[in-house]
GROMACS .gro file of C-alpha atoms in nm:
model
  158
    1UNK     CA    1   3.789  -0.631  -6.328
    2UNK     CA    2   3.951  -0.392  -6.080
    3UNK     CA    3   4.194  -0.586  -5.861
    4UNK     CA    4   4.095  -0.389  -5.549
    5UNK     CA    5   3.730  -0.483  -5.570
    6UNK     CA    6   3.829  -0.849  -5.598
    7UNK     CA    7   4.038  -0.814  -5.281
    8UNK     CA    8   3.744  -0.659  -5.095
    9UNK     CA    9   3.510  -0.935  -5.211
   10UNK     CA   10   3.764  -1.199  -5.115
   11UNK     CA   11   3.763  -1.053  -4.763
   12UNK     CA   12   3.384  -1.074  -4.742
   13UNK     CA   13   3.404  -1.436  -4.860
   14UNK     CA   14   3.688  -1.513  -4.615
   15UNK     CA   15   3.474  -1.378  -4.331
   16UNK     CA   16   3.181  -1.598  -4.437
   17UNK     CA   17   3.397  -1.911  -4.443
   18UNK     CA   18   3.562  -1.825  -4.111
   19UNK     CA   19   3.223  -1.766  -3.948
   20UNK     CA   20   3.116  -2.120  -4.038
   21UNK     CA   21   3.449  -2.272  -3.932
   22UNK     CA   22   3.425  -2.102  -3.592
   23UNK     CA   23   3.062  -2.206  -3.550
   24UNK     CA   24   2.954  -1.848  -3.487
   25UNK     CA   25   2.665  -1.829  -3.732
   26UNK     CA   26   2.553  -1.849  -4.090
   27UNK     CA   27   2.783  -1.848  -4.394
   28UNK     CA   28   2.771  -1.475  -4.459
   29UNK     CA   29   3.029  -1.196  -4.446
   30UNK     CA   30   3.035  -0.833  -4.551
   31UNK     CA   31   3.273  -0.540  -4.560
   32UNK     CA   32   3.225  -0.167  -4.602
   33UNK     CA   33   3.491   0.018  -4.799
   34UNK     CA   34   3.559   0.391  -4.807
   35UNK     CA   35   3.840   0.564  -4.995
   36UNK     CA   36   3.988   0.232  -5.103
   37UNK     CA   37   4.015   0.072  -4.759
   38UNK     CA   38   3.798  -0.153  -4.546
   39UNK     CA   39   3.647   0.046  -4.260
   40UNK     CA   40   3.409  -0.219  -4.123
   41UNK     CA   41   3.353  -0.591  -4.129
   42UNK     CA   42   3.049  -0.798  -4.043
   43UNK     CA   43   2.955  -1.161  -4.014
   44UNK     CA   44   2.623  -1.328  -3.949
   45UNK     CA   45   2.565  -1.324  -3.571
   46UNK     CA   46   2.198  -1.422  -3.564
   47UNK     CA   47   2.237  -1.732  -3.347
   48UNK     CA   48   2.538  -1.606  -3.152
   49UNK     CA   49   2.361  -1.286  -3.043
   50UNK     CA   50   2.003  -1.419  -3.052
   51UNK     CA   51   1.932  -1.129  -3.286
   52UNK     CA   52   1.739  -1.201  -3.608
   53UNK     CA   53   1.861  -0.868  -3.751
   54UNK     CA   54   2.231  -0.945  -3.699
   55UNK     CA   55   2.298  -1.034  -4.061
   56UNK     CA   56   2.649  -0.969  -4.191
   57UNK     CA   57   2.550  -0.664  -4.394
   58UNK     CA   58   2.361  -0.504  -4.105
   59UNK     CA   59   2.648  -0.573  -3.863
   60UNK     CA   60   2.895  -0.413  -4.109
   61UNK     CA   61   2.666  -0.114  -4.172
   62UNK     CA   62   2.624  -0.052  -3.798
   63UNK     CA   63   3.000  -0.065  -3.744
   64UNK     CA   64   3.077   0.160  -4.041
   65UNK     CA   65   2.822   0.419  -3.929
   66UNK     CA   66   2.978   0.427  -3.581
   67UNK     CA   67   3.324   0.473  -3.731
   68UNK     CA   68   3.207   0.748  -3.966
   69UNK     CA   69   2.982   0.905  -3.701
   70UNK     CA   70   2.709   0.918  -3.963
   71UNK     CA   71   2.382   0.742  -4.038
   72UNK     CA   72   2.468   0.730  -4.408
   73UNK     CA   73   2.741   0.555  -4.603
   74UNK     CA   74   2.775   0.804  -4.886
   75UNK     CA   75   3.107   0.748  -5.062
   76UNK     CA   76   3.121   0.385  -4.947
   77UNK     CA   77   3.091   0.048  -5.114
   78UNK     CA   78   2.946  -0.267  -4.960
   79UNK     CA   79   3.080  -0.611  -5.047
   80UNK     CA   80   2.864  -0.905  -4.938
   81UNK     CA   81   2.943  -1.271  -4.970
   82UNK     CA   82   2.583  -1.330  -5.079
   83UNK     CA   83   2.308  -1.134  -5.248
   84UNK     CA   84   2.138  -0.945  -4.965
   85UNK     CA   85   1.808  -1.063  -4.823
   86UNK     CA   86   1.512  -0.821  -4.826
   87UNK     CA   87   1.595  -0.685  -4.479
   88UNK     CA   88   1.960  -0.627  -4.564
   89UNK     CA   89   1.876  -0.478  -4.902
   90UNK     CA   90   1.645  -0.234  -4.726
   91UNK     CA   91   1.919  -0.145  -4.477
   92UNK     CA   92   2.166  -0.098  -4.762
   93UNK     CA   93   1.932   0.137  -4.946
   94UNK     CA   94   1.865   0.332  -4.625
   95UNK     CA   95   2.239   0.366  -4.556
   96UNK     CA   96   2.293   0.503  -4.907
   97UNK     CA   97   2.628   0.357  -5.015
   98UNK     CA   98   2.751   0.435  -5.365
   99UNK     CA   99   2.783   0.070  -5.472
  100UNK     CA  100   2.692  -0.284  -5.373
  101UNK     CA  101   2.878  -0.597  -5.483
  102UNK     CA  102   2.784  -0.955  -5.394
  103UNK     CA  103   2.915  -1.307  -5.463
  104UNK     CA  104   2.664  -1.590  -5.403
  105UNK     CA  105   2.315  -1.540  -5.543
  106UNK     CA  106   1.985  -1.564  -5.355
  107UNK     CA  107   1.929  -1.889  -5.547
  108UNK     CA  108   2.259  -2.024  -5.407
  109UNK     CA  109   2.137  -1.931  -5.057
  110UNK     CA  110   1.800  -2.097  -5.117
  111UNK     CA  111   1.978  -2.418  -5.217
  112UNK     CA  112   2.118  -2.442  -4.860
  113UNK     CA  113   1.787  -2.351  -4.692
  114UNK     CA  114   1.838  -1.974  -4.665
  115UNK     CA  115   1.535  -1.899  -4.879
  116UNK     CA  116   1.391  -1.549  -4.860
  117UNK     CA  117   1.155  -1.589  -5.156
  118UNK     CA  118   0.852  -1.603  -4.927
  119UNK     CA  119   0.942  -1.257  -4.789
  120UNK     CA  120   0.965  -1.111  -5.139
  121UNK     CA  121   0.624  -1.264  -5.214
  122UNK     CA  122   0.469  -1.142  -4.886
  123UNK     CA  123   0.587  -0.784  -4.940
  124UNK     CA  124   0.412  -0.778  -5.276
  125UNK     CA  125   0.077  -0.885  -5.124
  126UNK     CA  126  -0.187  -0.650  -4.987
  127UNK     CA  127  -0.160  -0.638  -4.606
  128UNK     CA  128  -0.480  -0.835  -4.553
  129UNK     CA  129  -0.350  -1.128  -4.763
  130UNK     CA  130  -0.016  -1.172  -4.583
  131UNK     CA  131   0.049  -1.478  -4.367
  132UNK     CA  132   0.149  -1.262  -4.070
  133UNK     CA  133  -0.161  -1.117  -3.905
  134UNK     CA  134  -0.132  -0.742  -3.954
  135UNK     CA  135  -0.383  -0.474  -3.861
  136UNK     CA  136  -0.358  -0.097  -3.873
  137UNK     CA  137  -0.489   0.080  -3.563
  138UNK     CA  138  -0.485   0.417  -3.383
  139UNK     CA  139  -0.369   0.598  -3.696
  140UNK     CA  140  -0.516   0.931  -3.588
  141UNK     CA  141  -0.322   0.921  -3.259
  142UNK     CA  142  -0.003   0.817  -3.435
  143UNK     CA  143  -0.027   1.104  -3.683
  144UNK     CA  144   0.058   1.342  -3.397
  145UNK     CA  145   0.424   1.238  -3.418
  146UNK     CA  146   0.426   1.297  -3.794
  147UNK     CA  147   0.269   1.639  -3.752
  148UNK     CA  148   0.530   1.733  -3.489
  149UNK     CA  149   0.806   1.607  -3.720
  150UNK     CA  150   0.674   1.817  -4.008
  151UNK     CA  151   0.675   2.130  -3.792
  152UNK     CA  152   1.002   2.062  -3.607
  153UNK     CA  153   1.282   2.310  -3.657
  154UNK     CA  154   1.537   2.081  -3.491
  155UNK     CA  155   1.489   1.765  -3.699
  156UNK     CA  156   1.781   1.612  -3.882
  157UNK     CA  157   1.647   1.491  -4.217
  158UNK     CA  158   1.762   1.163  -4.366
   0.00000   0.00000   0.00000
């Protein structure tokens, strides 16, 4: 195994341990690497920031995008101390890094009560069978924004 990628993963793991030791949040850390160097770090800040989206991967992605002045992480690698949850995996795909590495598995996370299996199962269900009440409404009105987007000459595609 490439020594550099081990070093980057060790940093993500170090961040996860430190986050627990400091009492700042869950046991998760992540780093974003570009051109062989760490450009952003993230730890779980859900309880510290009262932000359910402040997972380590999302925090690191946000920081890296600010640093790169880009909404995409092309040419980057993400190292996460744990297999990303569905939200983080979605954010990782949207940010378009070249590679993703992780240490702990989702099963390891479930064993300490960070179990996202129900989200994976809910996503697979038809909307009307999900536990969260969900109803589509005012579609025709909402399509106006999509029509404007389609015709826009100033849009920045992503």
